[in-house]
XYZ file of C-alpha atoms in Angstrom:
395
model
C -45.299 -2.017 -55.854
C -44.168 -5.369 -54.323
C -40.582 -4.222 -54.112
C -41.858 -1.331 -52.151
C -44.139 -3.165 -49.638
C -40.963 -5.289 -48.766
C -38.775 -2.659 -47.892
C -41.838 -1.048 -46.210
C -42.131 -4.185 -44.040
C -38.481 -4.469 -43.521
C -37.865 -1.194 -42.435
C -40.977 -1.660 -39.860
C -39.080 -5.265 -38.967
C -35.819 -3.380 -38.680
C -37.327 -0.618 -35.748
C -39.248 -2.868 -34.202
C -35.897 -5.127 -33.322
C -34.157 -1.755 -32.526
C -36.827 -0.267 -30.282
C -36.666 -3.759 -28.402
C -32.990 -3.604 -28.248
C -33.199 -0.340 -26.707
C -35.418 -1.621 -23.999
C -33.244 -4.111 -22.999
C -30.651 -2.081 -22.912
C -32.777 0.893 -20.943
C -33.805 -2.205 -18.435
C -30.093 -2.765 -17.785
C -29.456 -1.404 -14.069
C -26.713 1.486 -14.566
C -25.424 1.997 -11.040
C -24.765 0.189 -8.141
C -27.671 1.253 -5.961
C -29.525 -0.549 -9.109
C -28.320 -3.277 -8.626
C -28.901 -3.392 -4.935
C -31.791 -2.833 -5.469
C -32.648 -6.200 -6.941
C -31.340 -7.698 -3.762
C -29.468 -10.688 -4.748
C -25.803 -9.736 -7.068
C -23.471 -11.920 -8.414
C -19.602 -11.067 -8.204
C -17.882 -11.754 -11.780
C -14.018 -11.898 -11.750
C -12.264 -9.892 -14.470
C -8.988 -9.688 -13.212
C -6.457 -11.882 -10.728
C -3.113 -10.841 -9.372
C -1.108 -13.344 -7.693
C 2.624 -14.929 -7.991
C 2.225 -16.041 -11.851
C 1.917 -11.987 -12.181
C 5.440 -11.810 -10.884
C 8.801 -11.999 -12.300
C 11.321 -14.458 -11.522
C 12.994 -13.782 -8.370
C 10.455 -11.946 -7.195
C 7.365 -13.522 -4.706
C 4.406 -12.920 -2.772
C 5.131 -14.146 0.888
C 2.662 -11.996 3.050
C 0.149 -9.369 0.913
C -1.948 -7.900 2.820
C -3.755 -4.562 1.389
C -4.104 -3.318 -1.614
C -4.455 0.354 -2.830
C -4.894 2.304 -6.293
C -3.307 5.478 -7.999
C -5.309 8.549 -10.278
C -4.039 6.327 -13.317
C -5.218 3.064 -12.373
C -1.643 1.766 -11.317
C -2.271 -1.394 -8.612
C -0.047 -1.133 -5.259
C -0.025 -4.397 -3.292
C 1.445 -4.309 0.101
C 3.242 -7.411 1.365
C 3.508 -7.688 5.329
C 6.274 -9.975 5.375
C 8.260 -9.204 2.430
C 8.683 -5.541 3.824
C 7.568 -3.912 0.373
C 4.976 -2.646 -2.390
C 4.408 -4.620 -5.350
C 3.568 -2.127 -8.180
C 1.264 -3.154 -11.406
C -0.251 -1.230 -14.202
C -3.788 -1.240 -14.586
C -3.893 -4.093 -16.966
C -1.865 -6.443 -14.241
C 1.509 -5.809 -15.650
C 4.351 -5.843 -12.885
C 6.240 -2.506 -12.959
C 8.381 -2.831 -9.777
C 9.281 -2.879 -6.509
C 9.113 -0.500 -3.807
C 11.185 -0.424 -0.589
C 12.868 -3.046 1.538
C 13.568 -4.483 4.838
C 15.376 -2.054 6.674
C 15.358 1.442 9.308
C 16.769 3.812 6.502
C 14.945 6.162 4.650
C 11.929 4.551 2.216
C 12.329 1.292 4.208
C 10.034 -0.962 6.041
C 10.168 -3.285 8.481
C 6.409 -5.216 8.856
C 4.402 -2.596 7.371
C 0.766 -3.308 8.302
C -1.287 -0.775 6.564
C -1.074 1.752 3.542
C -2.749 4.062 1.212
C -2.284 6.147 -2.352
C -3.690 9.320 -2.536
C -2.620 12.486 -5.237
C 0.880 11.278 -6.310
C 1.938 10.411 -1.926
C 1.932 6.627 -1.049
C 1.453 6.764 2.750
C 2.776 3.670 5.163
C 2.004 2.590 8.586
C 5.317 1.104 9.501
C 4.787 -0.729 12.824
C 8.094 -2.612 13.107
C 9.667 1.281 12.678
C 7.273 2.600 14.356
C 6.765 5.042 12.338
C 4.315 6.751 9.630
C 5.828 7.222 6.447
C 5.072 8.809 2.693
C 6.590 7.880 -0.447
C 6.991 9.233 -4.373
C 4.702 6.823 -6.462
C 7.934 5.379 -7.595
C 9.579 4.713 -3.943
C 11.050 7.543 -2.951
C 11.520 8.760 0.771
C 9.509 12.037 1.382
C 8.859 12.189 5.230
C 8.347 10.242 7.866
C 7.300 10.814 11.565
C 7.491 8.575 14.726
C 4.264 7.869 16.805
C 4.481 10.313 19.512
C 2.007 12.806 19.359
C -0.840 10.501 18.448
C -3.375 9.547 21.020
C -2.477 5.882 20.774
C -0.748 3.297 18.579
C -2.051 3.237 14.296
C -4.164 0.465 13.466
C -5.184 1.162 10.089
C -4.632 4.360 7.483
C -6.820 5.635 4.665
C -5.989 9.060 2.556
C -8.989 11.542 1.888
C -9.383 13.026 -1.576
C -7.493 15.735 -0.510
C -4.269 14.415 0.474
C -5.481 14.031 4.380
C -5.333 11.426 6.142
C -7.371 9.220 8.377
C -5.505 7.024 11.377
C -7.198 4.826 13.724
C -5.554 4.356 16.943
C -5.956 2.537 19.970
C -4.791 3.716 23.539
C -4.569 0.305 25.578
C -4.509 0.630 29.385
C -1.803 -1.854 30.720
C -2.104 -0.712 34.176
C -5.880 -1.731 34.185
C -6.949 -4.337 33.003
C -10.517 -3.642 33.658
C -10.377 -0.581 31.423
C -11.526 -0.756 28.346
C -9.208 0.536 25.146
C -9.766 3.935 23.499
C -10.307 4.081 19.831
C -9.353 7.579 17.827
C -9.888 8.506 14.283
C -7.065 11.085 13.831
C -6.779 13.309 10.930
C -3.238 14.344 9.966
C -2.314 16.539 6.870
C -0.437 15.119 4.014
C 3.149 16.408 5.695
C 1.921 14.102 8.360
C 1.141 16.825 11.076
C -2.105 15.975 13.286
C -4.856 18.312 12.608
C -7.369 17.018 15.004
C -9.254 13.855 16.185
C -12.940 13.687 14.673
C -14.013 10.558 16.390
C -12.979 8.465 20.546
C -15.137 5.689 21.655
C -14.205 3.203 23.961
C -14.360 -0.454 22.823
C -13.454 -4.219 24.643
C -11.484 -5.950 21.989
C -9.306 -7.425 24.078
C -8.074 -7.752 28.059
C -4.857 -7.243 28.475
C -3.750 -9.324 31.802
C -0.313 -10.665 32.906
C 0.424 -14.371 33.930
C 3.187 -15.950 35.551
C 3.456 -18.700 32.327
C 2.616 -16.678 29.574
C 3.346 -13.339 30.817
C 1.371 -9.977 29.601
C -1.346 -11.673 27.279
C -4.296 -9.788 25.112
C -7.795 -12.099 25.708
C -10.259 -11.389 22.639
C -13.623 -10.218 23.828
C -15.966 -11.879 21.225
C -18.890 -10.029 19.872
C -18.533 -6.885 21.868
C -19.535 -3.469 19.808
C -16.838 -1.941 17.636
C -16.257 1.465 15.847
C -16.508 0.625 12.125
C -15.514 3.201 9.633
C -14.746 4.190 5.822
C -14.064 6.875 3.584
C -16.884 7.637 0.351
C -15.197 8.832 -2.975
C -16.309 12.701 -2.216
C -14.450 12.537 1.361
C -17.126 11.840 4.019
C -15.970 9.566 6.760
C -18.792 7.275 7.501
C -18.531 6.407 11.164
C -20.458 3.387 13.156
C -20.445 1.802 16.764
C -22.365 -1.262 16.778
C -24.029 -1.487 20.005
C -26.827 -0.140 17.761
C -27.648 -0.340 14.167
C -26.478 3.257 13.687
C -24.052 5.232 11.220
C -22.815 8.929 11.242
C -21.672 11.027 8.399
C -19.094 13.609 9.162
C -16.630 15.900 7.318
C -12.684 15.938 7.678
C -13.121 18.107 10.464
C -15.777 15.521 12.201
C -18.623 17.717 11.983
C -22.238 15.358 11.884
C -23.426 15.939 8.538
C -26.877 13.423 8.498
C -27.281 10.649 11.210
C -28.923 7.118 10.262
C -30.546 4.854 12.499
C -31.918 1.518 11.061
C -34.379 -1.010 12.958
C -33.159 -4.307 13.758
C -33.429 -7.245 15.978
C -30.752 -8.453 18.067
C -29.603 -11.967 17.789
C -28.224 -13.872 20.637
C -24.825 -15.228 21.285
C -25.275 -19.224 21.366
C -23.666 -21.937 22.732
C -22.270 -22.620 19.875
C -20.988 -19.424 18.999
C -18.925 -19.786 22.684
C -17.712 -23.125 21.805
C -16.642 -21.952 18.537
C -14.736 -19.405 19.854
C -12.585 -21.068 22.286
C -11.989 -24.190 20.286
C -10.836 -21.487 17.492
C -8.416 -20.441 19.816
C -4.613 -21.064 19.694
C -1.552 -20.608 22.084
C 1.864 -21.406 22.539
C 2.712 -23.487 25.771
C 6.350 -22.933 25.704
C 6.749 -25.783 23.633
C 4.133 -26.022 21.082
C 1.340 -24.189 19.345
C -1.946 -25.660 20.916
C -5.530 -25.359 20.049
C -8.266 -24.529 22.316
C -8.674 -22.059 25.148
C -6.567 -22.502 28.113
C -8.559 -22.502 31.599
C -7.176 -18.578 32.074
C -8.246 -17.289 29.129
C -12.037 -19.030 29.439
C -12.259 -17.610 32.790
C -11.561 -13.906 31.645
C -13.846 -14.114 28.380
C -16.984 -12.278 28.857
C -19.391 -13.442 26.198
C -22.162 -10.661 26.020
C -26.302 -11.599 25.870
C -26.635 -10.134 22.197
C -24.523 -9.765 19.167
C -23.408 -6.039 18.034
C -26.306 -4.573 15.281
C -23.523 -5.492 12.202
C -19.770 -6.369 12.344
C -18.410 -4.005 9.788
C -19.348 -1.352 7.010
C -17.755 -0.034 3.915
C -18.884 2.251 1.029
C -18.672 1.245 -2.666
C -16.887 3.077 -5.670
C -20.444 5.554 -5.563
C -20.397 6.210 -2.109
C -23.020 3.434 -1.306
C -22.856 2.488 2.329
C -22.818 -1.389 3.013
C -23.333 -2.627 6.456
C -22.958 -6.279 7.098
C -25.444 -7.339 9.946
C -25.433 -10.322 12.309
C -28.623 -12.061 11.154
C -30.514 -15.372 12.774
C -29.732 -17.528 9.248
C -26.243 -18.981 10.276
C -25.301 -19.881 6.685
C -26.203 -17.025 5.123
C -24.464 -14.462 7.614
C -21.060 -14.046 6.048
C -23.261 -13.424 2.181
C -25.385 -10.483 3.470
C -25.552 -6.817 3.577
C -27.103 -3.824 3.736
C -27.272 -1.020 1.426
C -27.668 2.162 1.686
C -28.016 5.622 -0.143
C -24.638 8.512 0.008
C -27.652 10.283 2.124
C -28.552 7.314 4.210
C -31.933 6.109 2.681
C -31.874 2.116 3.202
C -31.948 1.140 -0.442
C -32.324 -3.141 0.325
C -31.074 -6.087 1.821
C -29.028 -7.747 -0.369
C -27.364 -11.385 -0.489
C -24.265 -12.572 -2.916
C -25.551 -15.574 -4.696
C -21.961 -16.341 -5.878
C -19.100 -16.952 -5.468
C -20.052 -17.514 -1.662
C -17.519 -14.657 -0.356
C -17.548 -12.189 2.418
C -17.241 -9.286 0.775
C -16.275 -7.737 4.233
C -12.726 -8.838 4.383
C -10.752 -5.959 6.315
C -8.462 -5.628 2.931
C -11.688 -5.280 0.246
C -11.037 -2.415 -1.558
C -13.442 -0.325 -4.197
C -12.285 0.732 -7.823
C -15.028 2.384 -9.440
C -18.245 -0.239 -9.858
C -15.636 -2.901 -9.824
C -14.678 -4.124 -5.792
C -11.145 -6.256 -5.030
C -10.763 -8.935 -2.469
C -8.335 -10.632 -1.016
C -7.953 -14.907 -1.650
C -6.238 -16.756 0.555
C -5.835 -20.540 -0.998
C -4.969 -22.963 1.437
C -1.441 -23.431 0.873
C -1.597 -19.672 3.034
C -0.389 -17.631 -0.114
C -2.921 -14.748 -1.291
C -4.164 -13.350 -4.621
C -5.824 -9.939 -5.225
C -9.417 -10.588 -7.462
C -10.950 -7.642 -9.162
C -14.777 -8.296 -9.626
C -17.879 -6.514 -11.556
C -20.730 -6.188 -9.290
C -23.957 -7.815 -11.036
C -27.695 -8.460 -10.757
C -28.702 -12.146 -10.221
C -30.987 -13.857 -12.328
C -32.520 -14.775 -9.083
C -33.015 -11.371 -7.970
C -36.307 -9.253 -7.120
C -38.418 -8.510 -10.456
């Protein structure tokens, strides 16, 4: 009877530890929103691609953006070296793809890129030109710039093969025009289908000067368009003068609008000094620091700061907008998330690393986001990290 009381008790002893197991497992956030929802994350590096991921002979000099195929395959696309740096999803260098040149498949200061299907699509500013590529490097087409409603700033490839193009129409013979900003949509043969999106925006003045000639002046703070691309194919589309988003279809119809309270901060003193100071120029003889009288007198430094300098959507189709906030320090480390259908799910901070997770070349894979390191020496590396809840976070 003893015997049988023990393995009575055991057996009990055995569930219980299971049924606990299960709840810890059960409490486990299982998505992203999840995790948001805790409102403080932690970013945990898995994977890091930089020159010791190379083979001899072969470097890193400018990378820029980085982009991923249906397999997993890693495409890194280096500015300055005029080519695509292939790896397999583990990390593994595979090859090389294109070169400087004007020929078919080459590049000459490619700027922005995307892989969609089995197309790699280029914008090649130096060629002027848009091009698409095999997966392995081969020429497919390629079109000049004409016929677009101003000159590519960035590319990213729909789902479907599509593609989106910002461009910006800059008014030389005005400088008190502001530019024009178009999302374009062109088909995967590179034909444009239609623009979905115009706003005009002040990045920069564009004035002419006797010592330096035709020069572009910065406009700090002044409302952008902001824009990405969820994993279904919406294009999520912003302009900052208020805390507002759009949702719209490849062919730019308004599928649900958000608007989300917030309070505006104002532009200090310091943010102007910052600014200028941050500024560099060449005199004719030497780069130089700090804002020459001309280019003080024609920045216009607005009241109020835009609702949020950027947005992006995660691997779910999360939307994150990064607002300007009153807490200095914690500006570049907060964000805010929200639903596929716009329903503000938190504000959330990254406890650590201290990164902006809004770098222009941050890229998505799944639950897992990339970023792009640049160590002081100037050269960069590519980190792949899991999203996490902090300890520290909301119970």
């Amino acid at each position: 009877m003893r015997g049988k009381s023990n393995y009575r008790v055991s057996a009990i002893l055995f569930l219980a530890g299971l049924f606990s197991c299960l709840l810890l497992v059960r409490a486990e956030p299982t998505s992203l929103a999840e995790i948001y929802r805790g409102g403080k994350i932690i970013l945990r590096p898995e994977m890091i691609i930089d020159g010791s991921s190379l083979p001899p002979g072969v470097l890193f000099v400018g990378v820029a953006s980085i982009s991923f195929d249906a397999l997993g395959d890693i495409y890194l696309l280096d500015f300055s070296d005029n080519n695509i740096k292939k790896f397999d999803s583990g990390g593994k260098f595979l090859k090389v793809i294109g070169r400087k040149g004007q020929g078919p498949g080459d590049f000459s200061s490619p700027v922005s890129f995307d892989v969609v299907k089995d197309r790699i699509f280029v914008w090649d500013m130096g060629n002027r030109r848009l091009s698409a590529l095999t997966l392995e490097g081969a020429a497919v087409i390629s079109r000049d710039i004409s016929g677009l409603s101003g000159r590519p700033q960035r590319l990213r490839a729909l789902p479907d093969g599509d593609l989106v193009v910002e461009t910006e129409k800059i008014h030389f013979d005005d400088p008190k025009k502001p530019q024009d900003v178009f999302l374009e949509v062109l088909s995967p043969d590179l034909q444009v289908k239609g623009v979905i999106s115009s706003q005009p925006v002040w990045r920069n003045k564009h004035i002419r000067t006797e010592q330096f000639g035709l020069t572009n002046i910065p406009q700090p703070f002044s409302p952008d368009i902001h824009w990405d691309i969820s994993p279904d194919g919406r294009i999520i589309i912003g302009f900052a003068a208020e805390y507002k988003f759009g949702v719209y279809n490849s062919q730019g119809k308004l599928l649900l609008s958000v608007k989300h309270p917030f309070k505006p901060v104002k532009v200090t003193e310091k943010d102007k000094k910052n600014h200028l100071e941050g500024i560099t120029f060449f005199d004719g003889k030497s780069i130089k620091r700090g804002a020459p009288d001309f280019i003080v007198k024609n920045t216009e430094f607005p009241k109020y700061k835009p609702a949020y300098s950027s947005l992006l959507v995660d691997g779910e189709g999360n939307i994150l907008v990064h607002p300007f906030i009153e807490e200095e320090a914690k500006q570049p480390f907060v964000f805010d998330a929200f639903s596929p259908e716009g329903k503000f799910i938190s504000r959330v901070e990254i406890i650590e690393p201290k990164v902006d997770l809004f770098d222009r070349e941050t890229r998505w894979q799944g639950k897992h986001v990339w970023m792009r390191k640049i160590d002081p020496d100037g050269t960069a590396r590519f980190i792949k990290y899991r999203i996490e809840p902090s300890s520290a976070g909301k119970k």
